[in-house]
PDB file of C-alpha atoms in Angstrom:
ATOM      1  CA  UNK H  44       0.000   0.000   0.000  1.00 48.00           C
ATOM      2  CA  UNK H  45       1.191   3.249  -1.007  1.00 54.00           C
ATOM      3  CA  UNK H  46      -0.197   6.334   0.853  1.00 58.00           C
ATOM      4  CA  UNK H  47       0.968   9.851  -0.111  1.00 61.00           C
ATOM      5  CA  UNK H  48      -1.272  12.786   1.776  1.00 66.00           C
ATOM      6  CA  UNK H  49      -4.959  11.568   2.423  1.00 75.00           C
ATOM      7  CA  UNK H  50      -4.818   9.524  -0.690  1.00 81.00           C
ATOM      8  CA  UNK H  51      -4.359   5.943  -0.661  1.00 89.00           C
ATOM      9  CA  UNK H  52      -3.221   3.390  -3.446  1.00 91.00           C
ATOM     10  CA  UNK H  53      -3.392  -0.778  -3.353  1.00 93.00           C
ATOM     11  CA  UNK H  54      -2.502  -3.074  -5.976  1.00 94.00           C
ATOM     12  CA  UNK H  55      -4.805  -6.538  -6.105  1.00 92.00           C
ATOM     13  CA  UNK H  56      -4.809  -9.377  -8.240  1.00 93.00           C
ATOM     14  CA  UNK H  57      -8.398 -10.384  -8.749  1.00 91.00           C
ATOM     15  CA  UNK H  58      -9.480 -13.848 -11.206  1.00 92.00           C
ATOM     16  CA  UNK H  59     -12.991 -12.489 -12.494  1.00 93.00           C
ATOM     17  CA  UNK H  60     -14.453 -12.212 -15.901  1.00 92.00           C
ATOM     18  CA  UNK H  61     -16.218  -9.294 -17.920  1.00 91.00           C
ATOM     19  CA  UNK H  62     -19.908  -9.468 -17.144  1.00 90.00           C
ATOM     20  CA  UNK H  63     -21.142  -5.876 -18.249  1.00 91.00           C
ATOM     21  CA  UNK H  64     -19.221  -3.300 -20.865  1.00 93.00           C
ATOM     22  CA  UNK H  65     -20.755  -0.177 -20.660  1.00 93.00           C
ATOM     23  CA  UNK H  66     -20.939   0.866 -24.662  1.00 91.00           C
ATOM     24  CA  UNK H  67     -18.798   3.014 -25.981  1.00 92.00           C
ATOM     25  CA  UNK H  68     -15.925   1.779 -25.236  1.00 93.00           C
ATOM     26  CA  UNK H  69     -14.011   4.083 -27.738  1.00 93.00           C
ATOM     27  CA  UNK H  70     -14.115   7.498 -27.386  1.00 92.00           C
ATOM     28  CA  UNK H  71     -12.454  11.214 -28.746  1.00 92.00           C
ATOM     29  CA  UNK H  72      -9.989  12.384 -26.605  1.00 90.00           C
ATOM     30  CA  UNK H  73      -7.835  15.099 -26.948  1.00 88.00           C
ATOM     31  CA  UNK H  74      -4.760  12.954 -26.502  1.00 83.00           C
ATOM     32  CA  UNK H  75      -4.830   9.375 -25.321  1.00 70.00           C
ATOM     33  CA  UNK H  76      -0.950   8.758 -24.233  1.00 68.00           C
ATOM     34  CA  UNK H  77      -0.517   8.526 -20.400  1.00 64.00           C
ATOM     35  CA  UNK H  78       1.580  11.887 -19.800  1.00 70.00           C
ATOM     36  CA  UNK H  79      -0.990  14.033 -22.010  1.00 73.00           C
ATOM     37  CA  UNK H  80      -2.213  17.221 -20.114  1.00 80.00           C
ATOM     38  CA  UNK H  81      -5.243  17.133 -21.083  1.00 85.00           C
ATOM     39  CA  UNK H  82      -7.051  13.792 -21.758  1.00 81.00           C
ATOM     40  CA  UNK H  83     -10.899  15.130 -21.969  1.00 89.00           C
ATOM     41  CA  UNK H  84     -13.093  13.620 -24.069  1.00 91.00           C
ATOM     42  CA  UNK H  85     -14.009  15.713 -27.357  1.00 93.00           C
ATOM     43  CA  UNK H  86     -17.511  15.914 -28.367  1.00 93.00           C
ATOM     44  CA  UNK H  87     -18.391  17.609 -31.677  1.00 93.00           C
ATOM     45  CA  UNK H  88     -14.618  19.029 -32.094  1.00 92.00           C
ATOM     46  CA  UNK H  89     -14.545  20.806 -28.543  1.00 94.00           C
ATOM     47  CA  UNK H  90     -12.892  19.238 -25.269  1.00 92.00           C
ATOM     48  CA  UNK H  91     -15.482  18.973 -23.293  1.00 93.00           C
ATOM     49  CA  UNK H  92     -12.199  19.467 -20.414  1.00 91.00           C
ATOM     50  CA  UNK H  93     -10.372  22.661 -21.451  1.00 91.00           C
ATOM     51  CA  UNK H  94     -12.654  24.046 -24.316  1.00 92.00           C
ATOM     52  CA  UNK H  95      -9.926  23.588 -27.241  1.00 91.00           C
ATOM     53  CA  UNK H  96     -11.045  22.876 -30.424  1.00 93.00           C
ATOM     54  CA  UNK H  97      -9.327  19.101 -31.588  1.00 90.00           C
ATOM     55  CA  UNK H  98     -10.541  16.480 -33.974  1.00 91.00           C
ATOM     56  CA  UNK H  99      -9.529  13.958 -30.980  1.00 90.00           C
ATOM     57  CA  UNK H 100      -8.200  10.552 -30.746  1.00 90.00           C
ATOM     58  CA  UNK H 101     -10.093   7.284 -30.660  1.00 93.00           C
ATOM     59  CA  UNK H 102      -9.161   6.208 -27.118  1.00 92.00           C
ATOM     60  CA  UNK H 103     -10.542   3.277 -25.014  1.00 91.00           C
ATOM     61  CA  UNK H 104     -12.292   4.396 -21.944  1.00 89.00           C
ATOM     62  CA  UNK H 105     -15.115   2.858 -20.407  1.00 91.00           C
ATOM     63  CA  UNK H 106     -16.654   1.013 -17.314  1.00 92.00           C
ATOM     64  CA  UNK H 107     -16.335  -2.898 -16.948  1.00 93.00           C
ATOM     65  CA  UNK H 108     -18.103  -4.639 -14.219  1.00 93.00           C
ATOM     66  CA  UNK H 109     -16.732  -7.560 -13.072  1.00 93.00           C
ATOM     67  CA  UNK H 110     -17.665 -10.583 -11.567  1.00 92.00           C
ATOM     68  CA  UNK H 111     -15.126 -12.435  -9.108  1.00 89.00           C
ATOM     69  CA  UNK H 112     -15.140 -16.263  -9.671  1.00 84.00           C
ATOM     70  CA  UNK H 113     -14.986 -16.923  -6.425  1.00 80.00           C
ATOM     71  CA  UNK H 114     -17.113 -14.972  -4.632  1.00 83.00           C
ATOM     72  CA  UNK H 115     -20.264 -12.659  -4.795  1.00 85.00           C
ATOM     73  CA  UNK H 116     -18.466 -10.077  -5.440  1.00 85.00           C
ATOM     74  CA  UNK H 117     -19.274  -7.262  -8.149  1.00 90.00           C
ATOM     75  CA  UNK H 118     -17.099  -3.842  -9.058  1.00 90.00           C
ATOM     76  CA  UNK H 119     -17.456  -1.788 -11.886  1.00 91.00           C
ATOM     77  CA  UNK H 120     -13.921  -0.448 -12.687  1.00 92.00           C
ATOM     78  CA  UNK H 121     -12.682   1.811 -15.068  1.00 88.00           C
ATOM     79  CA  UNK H 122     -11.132  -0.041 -18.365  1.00 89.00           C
ATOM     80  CA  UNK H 123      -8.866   2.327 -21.117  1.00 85.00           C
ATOM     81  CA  UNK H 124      -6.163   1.455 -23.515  1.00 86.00           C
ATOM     82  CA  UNK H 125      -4.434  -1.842 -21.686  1.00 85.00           C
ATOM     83  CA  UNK H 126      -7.932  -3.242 -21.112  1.00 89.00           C
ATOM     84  CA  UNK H 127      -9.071  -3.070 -24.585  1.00 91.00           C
ATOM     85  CA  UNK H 128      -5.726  -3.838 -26.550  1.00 91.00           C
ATOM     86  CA  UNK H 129      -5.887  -7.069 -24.910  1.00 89.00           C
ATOM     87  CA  UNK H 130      -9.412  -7.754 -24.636  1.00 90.00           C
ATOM     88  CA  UNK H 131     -10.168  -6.642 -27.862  1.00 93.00           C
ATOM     89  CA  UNK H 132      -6.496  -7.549 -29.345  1.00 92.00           C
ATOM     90  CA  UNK H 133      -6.990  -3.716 -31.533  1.00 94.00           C
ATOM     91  CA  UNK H 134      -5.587  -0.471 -30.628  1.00 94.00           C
ATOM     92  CA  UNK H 135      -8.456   2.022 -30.262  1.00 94.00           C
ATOM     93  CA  UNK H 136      -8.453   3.530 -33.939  1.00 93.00           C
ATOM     94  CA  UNK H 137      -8.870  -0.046 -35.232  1.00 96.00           C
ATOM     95  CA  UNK H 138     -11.319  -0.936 -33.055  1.00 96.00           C
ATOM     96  CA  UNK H 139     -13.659   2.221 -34.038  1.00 92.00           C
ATOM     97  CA  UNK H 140     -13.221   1.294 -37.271  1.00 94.00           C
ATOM     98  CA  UNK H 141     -15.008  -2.033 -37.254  1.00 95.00           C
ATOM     99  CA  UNK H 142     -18.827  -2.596 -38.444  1.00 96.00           C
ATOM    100  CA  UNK H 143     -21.433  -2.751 -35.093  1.00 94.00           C
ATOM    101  CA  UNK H 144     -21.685  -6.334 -36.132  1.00 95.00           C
ATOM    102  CA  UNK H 145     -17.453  -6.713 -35.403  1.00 96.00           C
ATOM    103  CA  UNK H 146     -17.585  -4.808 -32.354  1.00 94.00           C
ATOM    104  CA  UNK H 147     -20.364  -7.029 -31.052  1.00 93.00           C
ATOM    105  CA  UNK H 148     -18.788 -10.038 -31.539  1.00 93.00           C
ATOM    106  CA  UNK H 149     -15.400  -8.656 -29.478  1.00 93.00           C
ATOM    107  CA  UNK H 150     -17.905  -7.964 -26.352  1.00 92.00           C
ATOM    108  CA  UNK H 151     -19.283 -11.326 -26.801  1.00 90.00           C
ATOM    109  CA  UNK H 152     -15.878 -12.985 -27.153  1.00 89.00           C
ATOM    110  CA  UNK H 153     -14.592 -11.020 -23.561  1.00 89.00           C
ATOM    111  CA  UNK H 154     -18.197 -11.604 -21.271  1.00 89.00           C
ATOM    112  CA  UNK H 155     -18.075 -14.285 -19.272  1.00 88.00           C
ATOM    113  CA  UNK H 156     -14.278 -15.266 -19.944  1.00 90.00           C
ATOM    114  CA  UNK H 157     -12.276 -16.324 -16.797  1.00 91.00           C
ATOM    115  CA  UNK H 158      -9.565 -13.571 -16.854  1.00 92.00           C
ATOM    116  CA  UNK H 159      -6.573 -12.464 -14.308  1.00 93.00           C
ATOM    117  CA  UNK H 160      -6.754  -8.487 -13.828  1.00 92.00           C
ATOM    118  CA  UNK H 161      -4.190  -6.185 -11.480  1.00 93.00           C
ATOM    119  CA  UNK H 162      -6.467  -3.680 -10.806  1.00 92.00           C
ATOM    120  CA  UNK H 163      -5.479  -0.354  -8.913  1.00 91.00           C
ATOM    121  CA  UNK H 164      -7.490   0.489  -6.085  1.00 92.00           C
ATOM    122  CA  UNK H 165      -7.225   4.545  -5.233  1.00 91.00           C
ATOM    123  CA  UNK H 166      -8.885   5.889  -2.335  1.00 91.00           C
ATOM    124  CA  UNK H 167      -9.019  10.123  -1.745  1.00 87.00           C
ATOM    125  CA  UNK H 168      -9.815  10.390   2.264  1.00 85.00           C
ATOM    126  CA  UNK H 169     -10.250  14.358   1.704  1.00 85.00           C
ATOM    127  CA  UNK H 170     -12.597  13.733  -1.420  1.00 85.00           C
ATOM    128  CA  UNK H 171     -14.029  10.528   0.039  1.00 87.00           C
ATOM    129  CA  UNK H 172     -13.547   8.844  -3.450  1.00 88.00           C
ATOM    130  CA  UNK H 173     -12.751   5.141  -4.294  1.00 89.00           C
ATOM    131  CA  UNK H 174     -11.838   4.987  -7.732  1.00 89.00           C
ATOM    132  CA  UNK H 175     -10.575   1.239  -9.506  1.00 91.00           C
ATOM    133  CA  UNK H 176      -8.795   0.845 -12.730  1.00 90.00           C
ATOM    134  CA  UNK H 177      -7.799  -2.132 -14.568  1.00 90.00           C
ATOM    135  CA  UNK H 178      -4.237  -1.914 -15.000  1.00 88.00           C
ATOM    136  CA  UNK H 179      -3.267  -5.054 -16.188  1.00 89.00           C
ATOM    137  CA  UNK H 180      -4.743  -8.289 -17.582  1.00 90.00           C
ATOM    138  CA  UNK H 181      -4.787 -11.920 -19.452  1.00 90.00           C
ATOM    139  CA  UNK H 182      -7.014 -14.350 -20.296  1.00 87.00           C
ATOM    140  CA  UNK H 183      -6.810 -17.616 -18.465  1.00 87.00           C
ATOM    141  CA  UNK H 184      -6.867 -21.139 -20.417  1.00 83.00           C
ATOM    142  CA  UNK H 185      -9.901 -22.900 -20.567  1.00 71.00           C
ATOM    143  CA  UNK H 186      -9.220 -26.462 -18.962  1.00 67.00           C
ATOM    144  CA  UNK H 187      -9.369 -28.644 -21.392  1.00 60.00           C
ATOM    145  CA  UNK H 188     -11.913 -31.512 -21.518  1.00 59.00           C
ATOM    146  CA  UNK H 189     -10.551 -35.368 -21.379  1.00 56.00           C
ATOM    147  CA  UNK H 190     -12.757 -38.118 -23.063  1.00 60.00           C
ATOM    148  CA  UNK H 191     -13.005 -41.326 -21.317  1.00 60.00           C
ATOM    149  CA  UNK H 192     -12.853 -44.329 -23.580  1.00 55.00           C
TER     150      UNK H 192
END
């Protein structure tokens, strides 16, 4: 556990799968690397964050809930470029490319899939706000099946 201030950041390792994509999952933003200072999301050629006009970049960010395969337990996190390079094995640009009938077939072929995720869980004690991102992930085998004969 890292704690800097009042905020408060854990690392967990967490076997779930994908049970609910909230749609988009590719948006404009006004940059999508990590260190960009502004990464707001650009609607109609405006970020909506500082009010510059951009024509954006397709960038994955969206909310993934996720079920634990051992438990009960349900989180939505927040998913963005690792999550959906590897989920959806496209960068972003690709991905908004493809027909409706492509992209529904990638959420199809990542619900329900027993998956490995490092999420990061950050807590603010002066904003009292929780906020979980998917940092990291792979899909798990399926065990194979052995036929008695």
């Amino acid at each position: 556990m890292r704690q800097s201030g009042n905020t408060t950041k854990e690392y967990h390792n967490v076997i779930a799968s994908c049970e609910d994509i909230a749609l988009p999952v590719v948006k404009l933003k006004h940059a999508s690397n990590f260190t960009a200072p502004c990464k707001g999301i650009v609607i109609e050629g405006r970020c909506k964050h500082c009010g510059e006009f951009v024509p954006g970049v397709p960038a994955y960010s969206t909310t993934v809930s996720l079920q634990s395969m051992n438990t009960d337990l349900r989180i939505k996190v927040t998913a963005s470029e690792k999550w959906g390079n590897v989920a959806f094995g496209l960068d972003a640009g690709s991905f908004h490319l493809l027909s409706r009938e492509e992209k529904e077939e990638k959420y199809e072929s990542v619900q329900c899939v027993k998956t490995w995720f490092k999420l990061m869980v950050q807590y603010d004690l002066q904003k009292n706000d929780l906020f979980v991102c998917i940092i990291a992930m792979k899909v798990l085998p399926r065990k194979k099946k052995f036929k008695l004969s």
